[in-house]
Coordinates of C-alpha atoms in Angstrom, one line a residue:
M1 CA -86.2 29.4 -89.0
T2 CA -86.1 29.2 -85.5
H3 CA -81.7 29.0 -86.5
I4 CA -82.2 32.4 -88.5
L5 CA -84.8 34.3 -85.9
L6 CA -82.3 32.9 -82.6
P7 CA -79.3 34.8 -84.4
L8 CA -81.3 37.7 -85.4
T9 CA -83.7 38.0 -81.7
T10 CA -79.7 37.9 -80.1
G11 CA -78.4 40.5 -82.1
F12 CA -81.0 42.7 -82.0
L13 CA -81.3 42.5 -77.9
L14 CA -78.1 42.6 -77.3
S15 CA -77.4 45.6 -79.3
G16 CA -80.7 47.6 -77.9
A17 CA -80.0 46.9 -74.5
L18 CA -76.1 48.7 -75.3
I19 CA -77.4 51.5 -77.2
I20 CA -80.6 52.6 -75.5
A21 CA -78.6 54.4 -72.6
I22 CA -77.9 58.6 -71.4
G23 CA -74.9 59.7 -73.6
A24 CA -74.1 62.4 -75.4
Q25 CA -74.7 60.5 -79.1
N26 CA -78.7 60.5 -77.9
L27 CA -78.3 63.4 -76.3
F28 CA -78.0 65.4 -79.3
V29 CA -80.1 62.9 -81.5
L30 CA -82.9 63.5 -78.9
R31 CA -82.2 67.7 -79.3
Q32 CA -82.3 67.3 -83.2
G33 CA -85.3 65.9 -83.2
L34 CA -86.8 68.3 -80.2
R35 CA -85.5 71.0 -83.6
R36 CA -86.3 69.1 -86.6
E37 CA -83.3 70.0 -88.1
H38 CA -82.2 66.8 -90.4
V39 CA -83.2 64.4 -88.5
G40 CA -83.6 61.5 -91.5
A41 CA -80.2 62.4 -92.6
I42 CA -78.4 61.9 -88.4
V43 CA -80.5 58.9 -88.1
L44 CA -79.1 57.5 -90.6
F45 CA -75.4 58.0 -90.2
C46 CA -75.9 56.7 -86.9
G47 CA -77.5 53.7 -87.4
T48 CA -75.3 53.0 -90.6
A49 CA -72.3 53.9 -88.9
D50 CA -73.6 50.8 -86.0
A51 CA -73.8 48.6 -88.2
L52 CA -70.6 49.2 -90.0
L53 CA -68.9 48.9 -86.5
I54 CA -70.8 46.1 -85.3
A55 CA -70.0 44.5 -89.0
A56 CA -65.7 45.0 -88.4
G57 CA -66.4 44.1 -84.7
V58 CA -67.4 40.5 -86.2
A59 CA -65.8 40.5 -88.7
G60 CA -62.1 40.4 -86.4
V61 CA -61.4 44.3 -86.4
G62 CA -62.6 44.0 -82.3
A63 CA -59.3 41.9 -81.6
F64 CA -56.6 44.3 -83.4
L65 CA -58.1 47.1 -81.3
A66 CA -58.0 45.8 -77.9
A67 CA -54.1 45.1 -79.0
L68 CA -53.5 48.5 -79.0
P69 CA -54.4 50.4 -76.0
Q70 CA -52.7 53.7 -76.8
L71 CA -55.2 53.7 -80.0
A72 CA -58.0 53.8 -76.5
T73 CA -55.9 56.4 -74.9
L74 CA -56.1 58.6 -78.3
L75 CA -59.8 58.1 -78.5
A76 CA -60.3 59.0 -75.6
L77 CA -58.1 62.0 -75.0
G78 CA -59.9 63.7 -78.7
G79 CA -63.3 62.2 -77.5
A80 CA -62.7 64.4 -74.2
G81 CA -61.4 67.5 -76.2
F82 CA -65.0 67.3 -78.5
L83 CA -67.5 66.5 -75.6
G84 CA -66.2 69.5 -73.6
W85 CA -66.1 71.8 -76.3
Y86 CA -69.8 70.9 -76.9
G87 CA -70.6 71.0 -72.9
V88 CA -69.3 74.3 -72.6
Q89 CA -71.2 75.4 -75.6
A90 CA -74.7 74.2 -74.6
L91 CA -74.1 75.6 -70.9
R92 CA -73.6 79.2 -73.4
R93 CA -76.9 78.7 -74.6
M94 CA -78.4 77.9 -71.7
A95 CA -77.3 81.4 -70.3
A96 CA -77.6 83.5 -73.0
P97 CA -80.4 86.3 -72.3
E98 CA -82.7 84.5 -75.3
A99 CA -84.1 81.2 -75.2
M100 CA -84.1 79.4 -78.0
A101 CA -87.4 78.4 -79.4
V102 CA -88.5 75.3 -80.9
R103 CA -88.9 76.7 -84.1
A104 CA -85.5 78.1 -84.6
A105 CA -84.4 75.6 -86.6
G106 CA -82.5 76.2 -90.1
E107 CA -79.3 77.6 -88.0
T108 CA -77.0 74.7 -88.1
T109 CA -76.3 73.2 -92.1
L110 CA -76.0 69.8 -93.3
A111 CA -73.0 69.9 -93.2
R112 CA -72.1 71.4 -89.5
A113 CA -74.6 68.6 -88.0
L114 CA -73.1 65.6 -90.0
M115 CA -69.9 66.8 -88.6
A116 CA -71.1 66.9 -85.0
T117 CA -72.7 63.9 -85.4
A118 CA -69.2 61.6 -87.1
G119 CA -67.9 63.1 -83.8
F120 CA -70.8 61.9 -81.1
T121 CA -70.1 58.8 -82.7
L122 CA -66.2 58.2 -84.0
L123 CA -64.5 60.2 -80.6
N124 CA -66.3 58.3 -78.0
P125 CA -64.3 55.5 -76.8
H126 CA -67.8 53.6 -76.0
V127 CA -69.2 52.8 -79.5
Y128 CA -65.9 50.8 -79.6
L129 CA -66.3 48.9 -76.6
D130 CA -69.3 48.3 -77.6
T131 CA -70.1 47.8 -80.6
V132 CA -66.8 46.5 -82.1
L133 CA -65.5 44.7 -79.1
L134 CA -68.3 43.5 -77.1
M135 CA -70.6 43.1 -79.8
G136 CA -68.2 41.6 -81.7
A137 CA -67.2 38.9 -79.5
A138 CA -70.9 37.8 -79.0
G139 CA -71.3 37.8 -82.9
S140 CA -67.9 35.7 -83.2
A141 CA -69.5 33.3 -81.1
Q142 CA -72.3 32.5 -83.9
P143 CA -71.8 30.0 -85.4
E144 CA -69.8 31.4 -89.0
A145 CA -73.0 31.2 -91.5
V146 CA -75.2 33.1 -89.2
R147 CA -73.0 36.0 -88.0
P148 CA -74.3 38.4 -90.9
V149 CA -78.1 38.0 -89.5
F150 CA -76.7 38.3 -86.3
V151 CA -75.4 41.7 -87.8
A152 CA -78.4 42.5 -89.3
G153 CA -80.6 41.5 -86.0
A154 CA -77.9 44.0 -84.2
A155 CA -77.8 46.9 -87.0
L156 CA -82.4 46.5 -87.0
A157 CA -82.4 48.4 -83.3
S158 CA -80.2 50.8 -83.6
F159 CA -82.0 51.6 -86.8
A160 CA -85.0 51.9 -84.9
W161 CA -83.7 53.2 -82.0
F162 CA -82.2 56.5 -83.8
A163 CA -85.4 56.6 -85.5
A164 CA -87.8 56.5 -82.6
L165 CA -85.8 59.1 -80.7
G166 CA -85.3 61.4 -83.5
Y167 CA -89.0 61.6 -85.0
G168 CA -90.4 60.6 -81.9
A169 CA -88.7 64.1 -79.6
R170 CA -91.2 65.7 -82.0
L171 CA -94.5 64.5 -79.0
L172 CA -92.1 66.5 -76.4
R173 CA -92.3 69.8 -78.9
P174 CA -95.8 71.1 -76.3
F175 CA -93.0 70.7 -73.4
F176 CA -90.0 72.5 -75.3
A177 CA -92.4 75.9 -76.4
R178 CA -91.5 76.9 -73.1
P179 CA -87.7 79.2 -73.2
A180 CA -87.3 77.6 -70.0
A181 CA -87.6 74.2 -70.9
W182 CA -84.7 74.9 -73.4
R183 CA -82.4 76.0 -70.7
V184 CA -83.2 73.1 -68.7
L185 CA -82.1 70.6 -71.6
D186 CA -79.3 72.3 -72.8
A187 CA -78.1 72.6 -68.6
G188 CA -78.7 68.7 -68.6
V189 CA -77.3 68.2 -72.0
G190 CA -74.0 70.3 -70.8
L191 CA -73.5 69.1 -67.7
V192 CA -73.8 64.9 -69.4
M193 CA -70.9 66.6 -71.7
L194 CA -68.4 67.4 -69.3
T195 CA -69.3 65.0 -67.1
L196 CA -68.4 62.3 -70.0
A197 CA -65.6 64.5 -70.7
A198 CA -63.7 64.4 -67.0
S199 CA -64.5 60.6 -67.4
L200 CA -62.3 59.8 -70.3
V201 CA -59.4 62.5 -69.0
L202 CA -58.8 60.2 -66.0
R203 CA -59.0 56.7 -68.4
A204 CA -56.8 58.5 -69.8
L205 CA -54.5 59.2 -67.7
N206 CA -54.9 56.4 -65.8
G207 CA -53.9 54.2 -68.6
P208 CA -55.5 51.3 -70.9
G209 CA -55.4 49.3 -67.4

């Protein structure tokens, strides 16, 4: 039993440590949780994407991506464009005369919500650094027989985090019943997105090194 619990716990803790950070994807999941829009589908997408990327990293894809610095540059530029666009949209919402009500749900279709989730997940170079390269390296260091257990632990942490973030956001709904709170959230989201976009552009201009 111990030989299974150790890689399971290692994968869970390492994945949890990497994923619990203020980033574009987490902010988007939080915002959708507050709006109660397609939370289950978004949580399922984020958790599944992480599980697949971690499994791919452990299987050796991480080493392949590390040998292609040009791909990292393209991802950085694509991610910067996406984050910049979303950041501007958030600032426009913040500056709008009418504030978003906490119950203003139904404005985003499932398809658009999933497309945005895919953008935050797959156009972020950090997701490949964390889930594919770093988690892949850690998983590859495990004995081959227990690598699937390591991946399962890491995936469990991802699903648990996104579920807590998406469904736990309702605890903040009394605070976000005030229009000013939505303006503060959108201002913060916009600034974070634009800052991340700028950092990605700088990374691309400086090259893979």
